[in-house]
Amino acid sequence: MEKILKFGGTSCGSIASIESVLAIIEANHQVKSSFAVVFSAMSGVTNALLEAGATAASKKTLEPTIIEALEARHFEVIRHFIPVTAQSQVIAQIRTLVNELRDVLKGINLIQEISPKTSDLLVSFGERLSTALITAILKQRGLPVRFLDARDVVKTNQQFGKAEVRFAESNALIQADFNAHANEIALITGFIGSNDAGDTTTLGRGGSDYTASIFGAALDVNEIEIWTDVDGMMTADPRKVAAAFTIPSISYAEAMELTHFGAKVIYPPSLQPAFAKNIPIRVLNTFNQTFEGTVVSKVSSPSPYIITGISSIDELALVNVQGSGMIGVAGVSAKLFTVLAKEKISVVLISQASSEHSICFAIDPQVASKVDKILAKEFAQEIASGDIEGIDIQRDLSVIAVVGEGMRKHTGVSGRLFSVLGKNGINIVATAQGSSELNISVVIEKKDLSKALNVIHETFFFSQIKTLNLYLVGAGLIGKTLLNQLVGQERYLEKYKGLRIQLVGIANSRKQLINPAGISIDQAIELLDSDGESASLADFVEQIKRLNLPNSIFADCTASKEIHQHYLGLFEANVSVVTPNKVANSGPYAQYAALHQTALSKGVKFMYETNVGAGLPVINTLQGLIASGDRFEKIEGILSGTLSFLFNQFVPGKSFAAVLREAKAKGYTEPDPREDLSGMDVARKILILSREIGLKLEFADITIEKIIPSACEAAPTVDAFFEELDKANSYFEAMVNEAYAEKKVLRYIAKLENQKISIGLRAVGADHPFYQMDGADNVIAFTTKRYHDRPLVIKGPGAGAEVTASGVFADIVSIGSYLS
Ligand SMILES: NC(=O)C1=CN([C@@H]2O[C@H](COP(=O)(O)OP(=O)(O)OC[C@H]3O[C@@H](n4cnc5c(N)ncnc54)[C@H](O)[C@@H]3O)[C@@H](O)[C@H]2O)C=CC1
Ligand SMILES: N[C@@H](CC=O)C(=O)O
Ligand code: NA
């Protein structure tokens, strides 16, 4: 016999799926391979039978509806596949079986009780019906098939519900049976067998796979095909990890591990007879027949990945037994696990610290209270004496298992695993690694499960490409420019930086839109307009936290004075923040410190290079100097692109207001240019620099020399402000003329020296380093211990949409590099 095929419930579940099953069997027959086929019950039938049994045992009269529906489902298949002239015979055959089933239910109803033995008989009708049905159809189509009731050849003990197979006897019966019918295709009822007394028994979980495996082993087949409704075993549960893909080849041991931790495609323990004979199992998809699926065999073929798959148990409780009295006392764990075994409590994972001070183990949360009581009783004496401090149970946890034979050959797998979890703020509650080095398990909080599975999957299977999930708030000048720049760089980032920036949320002051599957960047503004809901920043932030996406970045491209109130919460929720908005860093010092400390402790990034000098590398350079131990003596600079432009362009005879309008049109000014002209913007920048070098200065410590007349200062609106500026033109002309008379130019300079900040307008001559300026240039001179005789000078355009957006962009990329 070449192979055994097995079709699960979903494959036998509908007319369309049975169509596929027939096609697969006919195709095998055409190539004349010798094979046999095992069937499960039609999907849902086993449960329907159990429900019918329970109802019959508990109600006074029988409710025929379930059985009628079941009969109708089978008849429908007959009417579809069998020509009218031949239908009556098959219908009669199925009706005979259903009548037998009705008699069983009558019996249950009569005695108002359903024993395990009766239950096994009852559910056996599921496989007997589906197999009989398909046999009739194939026979009708002219295939040499025969119905084989597995109860005739699979012999078991008396343990109803999960009977043990008597292999020697069963193997002999199977071989004899197949020898006697060499030229026929046996269609076999899965899941069932019989005991010595001839009673029907069932084989427990994965029962039809077991049947296939028993026949495969008995007949020494070359391969067993398990036909199901998914594309084989996958690298992770595709419902949780969209990027999961089929594992082409996996070892028995790996399959065992993955299944233990929740991967439900096959149930390897039921495939044991095949494993013992080194028979490969091929998992295939009835609904995608040409797909290669997964081969499960003794040794898996070499794979390009270090790990083979990831699986999880979503609901778990962790029990921690702890106490100094446990150290060096032999037998505490023996006692612990003996009592758990006695109570049939299954332990998913165990971890013991080498100090022997505590043992922790994971269990199904449904039995947590029971375990609590059992242990309290068992260890009452130790608890009373203080040897055991207590039994602590933590709920709402999940466990993730990272599985693969390749881990034995590679070092650093757990390092990578823990590091990626850490960078995403996922707390590891407990961990265990089997000495086989086939599996590393981590227990985490359930709320982090999806995020953890996705980042782990990304790390081990797509380590070349890391996806950053970007939320952009503020779609004005800078925000829109950033979006444009992102569109142009997608391919470069993937190829050279291994990064994919996925926009998952966007908001302005009117609307907001979130889509965790990604928002097309080049259409983001239109989509925000058409699909966005009305904006509520608090709600937007709440959604970000709830989604808990891996590698999340919040870009604040607004000038809002409120948004920073959300930064702290975002850091705590493990979201990095990137911003050109200076408000957060220039508020009260305590707030500045709290933000920076929180970001640091949560392992997320707070990036704000564009707070000073737009895209010029000011903050980065300063941080590098500080980190390498340099000491700052003085910082001096022209920190306003707008004011730089004004004093470069304004000459007596021109309109000062018109030059400012030009600066605004060029994107140099703040959304409200009063912020620039009042000196406020410069004050924020120099305050931020002072804090970066470690000074605890407040806004009130800054001396700002005003450059605009008080009437302009007091203007209530931007328009009124421009009008006042127009009126004050001669004031500015006089200032400039005065400087010109001395062959000087005006420069608005910020200075930090001796822990004091001063900002004011200076007339500087040609010998001054700030004399030569152009456009919206900024210049910053750092005088430090190392740059003492000649300062380190950074100079260039310090305002404008393109240079600012590219600074924000670079910050995002640097977060990506950190996370990789
Ligand atoms: N223009 C430049 O050269 C530079 C600008 N910056 C900073 O960039 C930031 C953005 O500036 P622009 O793009 O010119 O501003 P903008 O006024 O053009 O755009 C701001 C955007 O933020 C949105 N917004 C404002 N408040 C909001 C809120 N509470 N919730 C949601 N959305 C809100 C607005 O709807 C708009 O889409 C400012 O903080 C500015 O100081 C920093 C460095 C250089
Ligand atoms: N309005 C600012 C922009 C950069 O921060 C400026 O003019 O410098
Ligand atoms: Na900068």
Short mmCIF file of N, CA, C and O in Angstrom, two decimals, residues 619-659:
data_model
loop_
_atom_site.label_atom_id
_atom_site.label_comp_id
_atom_site.label_asym_id
_atom_site.label_seq_id
_atom_site.Cartn_x
_atom_site.Cartn_y
_atom_site.Cartn_z
N ILE A 619 20.84 68.84 18.04
CA ILE A 619 20.61 68.05 19.26
C ILE A 619 21.51 66.81 19.25
O ILE A 619 22.13 66.47 20.25
N ASN A 620 21.56 66.15 18.09
CA ASN A 620 22.38 64.96 17.96
C ASN A 620 23.83 65.21 18.29
O ASN A 620 24.48 64.45 19.02
N THR A 621 24.36 66.32 17.75
CA THR A 621 25.76 66.66 17.98
C THR A 621 25.98 66.94 19.46
O THR A 621 26.93 66.44 20.07
N LEU A 622 25.08 67.72 20.03
CA LEU A 622 25.20 68.06 21.44
C LEU A 622 25.16 66.79 22.31
O LEU A 622 26.01 66.60 23.18
N GLN A 623 24.20 65.92 22.01
CA GLN A 623 24.09 64.69 22.82
C GLN A 623 25.35 63.84 22.68
O GLN A 623 25.79 63.21 23.64
N GLY A 624 25.91 63.82 21.49
CA GLY A 624 27.13 63.05 21.26
C GLY A 624 28.28 63.59 22.10
O GLY A 624 29.05 62.83 22.70
N LEU A 625 28.39 64.92 22.15
CA LEU A 625 29.46 65.54 22.94
C LEU A 625 29.29 65.22 24.42
O LEU A 625 30.24 64.85 25.11
N ILE A 626 28.07 65.38 24.89
CA ILE A 626 27.79 65.11 26.31
C ILE A 626 28.10 63.65 26.62
O ILE A 626 28.77 63.33 27.61
N ALA A 627 27.60 62.77 25.76
CA ALA A 627 27.79 61.34 26.03
C ALA A 627 29.26 60.97 26.06
O ALA A 627 29.68 60.08 26.79
N SER A 628 30.07 61.68 25.27
CA SER A 628 31.49 61.33 25.24
C SER A 628 32.29 62.11 26.28
O SER A 628 33.51 62.09 26.27
N GLY A 629 31.59 62.83 27.14
CA GLY A 629 32.26 63.42 28.30
C GLY A 629 32.73 64.86 28.13
O GLY A 629 33.44 65.39 28.97
N ASP A 630 32.32 65.50 27.06
CA ASP A 630 32.72 66.90 26.89
C ASP A 630 31.90 67.79 27.85
O ASP A 630 30.85 67.39 28.34
N ARG A 631 32.42 68.99 28.13
CA ARG A 631 31.72 69.93 29.03
C ARG A 631 31.44 71.21 28.26
O ARG A 631 32.33 71.76 27.61
N PHE A 632 30.23 71.71 28.39
CA PHE A 632 29.86 72.92 27.65
C PHE A 632 30.20 74.18 28.43
O PHE A 632 29.92 74.27 29.63
N GLU A 633 30.79 75.14 27.72
CA GLU A 633 31.08 76.43 28.36
C GLU A 633 30.14 77.50 27.84
O GLU A 633 29.69 78.36 28.59
N LYS A 634 29.84 77.43 26.57
CA LYS A 634 28.97 78.46 26.00
C LYS A 634 28.24 77.92 24.77
O LYS A 634 28.81 77.15 24.00
N ILE A 635 27.00 78.33 24.63
CA ILE A 635 26.27 78.05 23.39
C ILE A 635 25.76 79.39 22.90
O ILE A 635 25.15 80.16 23.65
N GLU A 636 26.05 79.65 21.65
CA GLU A 636 25.61 80.92 21.12
C GLU A 636 25.11 80.69 19.70
O GLU A 636 25.71 79.89 18.97
N GLY A 637 24.02 81.37 19.32
CA GLY A 637 23.58 81.11 17.96
C GLY A 637 22.41 81.95 17.51
O GLY A 637 21.75 82.64 18.30
N ILE A 638 22.19 81.85 16.23
CA ILE A 638 20.99 82.42 15.63
C ILE A 638 20.06 81.24 15.41
O ILE A 638 20.34 80.37 14.60
N LEU A 639 19.01 81.20 16.20
CA LEU A 639 18.20 79.99 16.25
C LEU A 639 16.85 80.16 15.57
O LEU A 639 16.03 79.25 15.62
N SER A 640 16.61 81.32 14.99
CA SER A 640 15.33 81.51 14.33
C SER A 640 15.54 81.70 12.83
O SER A 640 16.20 82.65 12.40
N GLY A 641 14.99 80.78 12.07
CA GLY A 641 15.06 80.90 10.62
C GLY A 641 14.31 82.14 10.15
O GLY A 641 14.76 82.86 9.25
N THR A 642 13.19 82.37 10.78
CA THR A 642 12.35 83.50 10.39
C THR A 642 13.07 84.82 10.61
O THR A 642 13.15 85.67 9.72
N LEU A 643 13.64 85.00 11.82
CA LEU A 643 14.30 86.26 12.13
C LEU A 643 15.58 86.41 11.32
O LEU A 643 15.95 87.51 10.90
N SER A 644 16.24 85.29 11.07
CA SER A 644 17.43 85.32 10.23
C SER A 644 17.04 85.84 8.85
O SER A 644 17.66 86.76 8.31
N PHE A 645 16.00 85.28 8.30
CA PHE A 645 15.52 85.68 6.97
C PHE A 645 15.15 87.17 6.96
O PHE A 645 15.53 87.91 6.05
N LEU A 646 14.42 87.59 8.02
CA LEU A 646 13.98 88.98 8.09
C LEU A 646 15.18 89.94 8.04
O LEU A 646 15.19 90.89 7.27
N PHE A 647 16.20 89.66 8.86
CA PHE A 647 17.32 90.60 8.92
C PHE A 647 18.28 90.43 7.73
O PHE A 647 19.11 91.28 7.49
N ASN A 648 18.14 89.30 7.00
CA ASN A 648 18.91 89.15 5.76
C ASN A 648 18.23 89.89 4.60
O ASN A 648 18.89 90.33 3.68
N GLN A 649 16.92 89.96 4.65
CA GLN A 649 16.17 90.47 3.50
C GLN A 649 15.69 91.92 3.66
O GLN A 649 15.50 92.62 2.68
N PHE A 650 15.46 92.30 4.90
CA PHE A 650 14.86 93.63 5.10
C PHE A 650 15.91 94.73 4.94
O PHE A 650 16.96 94.71 5.58
N VAL A 651 15.58 95.66 4.07
CA VAL A 651 16.43 96.86 3.95
C VAL A 651 15.51 98.06 3.98
O VAL A 651 14.32 97.94 3.63
N PRO A 652 16.00 99.19 4.48
CA PRO A 652 15.15 100.37 4.52
C PRO A 652 14.53 100.62 3.14
O PRO A 652 15.19 100.44 2.10
N GLY A 653 13.24 100.96 3.16
CA GLY A 653 12.52 101.15 1.89
C GLY A 653 11.61 99.98 1.60
O GLY A 653 10.59 100.11 0.94
N LYS A 654 11.97 98.77 2.12
CA LYS A 654 11.11 97.59 1.97
C LYS A 654 10.06 97.57 3.07
O LYS A 654 10.21 98.25 4.07
N SER A 655 9.01 96.77 2.88
CA SER A 655 8.02 96.61 3.96
C SER A 655 8.42 95.43 4.83
O SER A 655 8.58 94.29 4.34
N PHE A 656 8.59 95.71 6.11
CA PHE A 656 8.97 94.65 7.07
C PHE A 656 7.90 93.56 7.09
O PHE A 656 8.21 92.36 7.07
N ALA A 657 6.64 93.99 7.10
CA ALA A 657 5.53 93.02 7.13
C ALA A 657 5.54 92.15 5.87
O ALA A 657 5.27 90.94 5.93
N ALA A 658 5.90 92.77 4.73
CA ALA A 658 5.92 91.99 3.48
C ALA A 658 7.01 90.92 3.53
O ALA A 658 6.81 89.78 3.07
N VAL A 659 8.16 91.25 4.12
CA VAL A 659 9.23 90.25 4.24
C VAL A 659 8.78 89.11 5.16
O VAL A 659 9.05 87.92 4.90
#
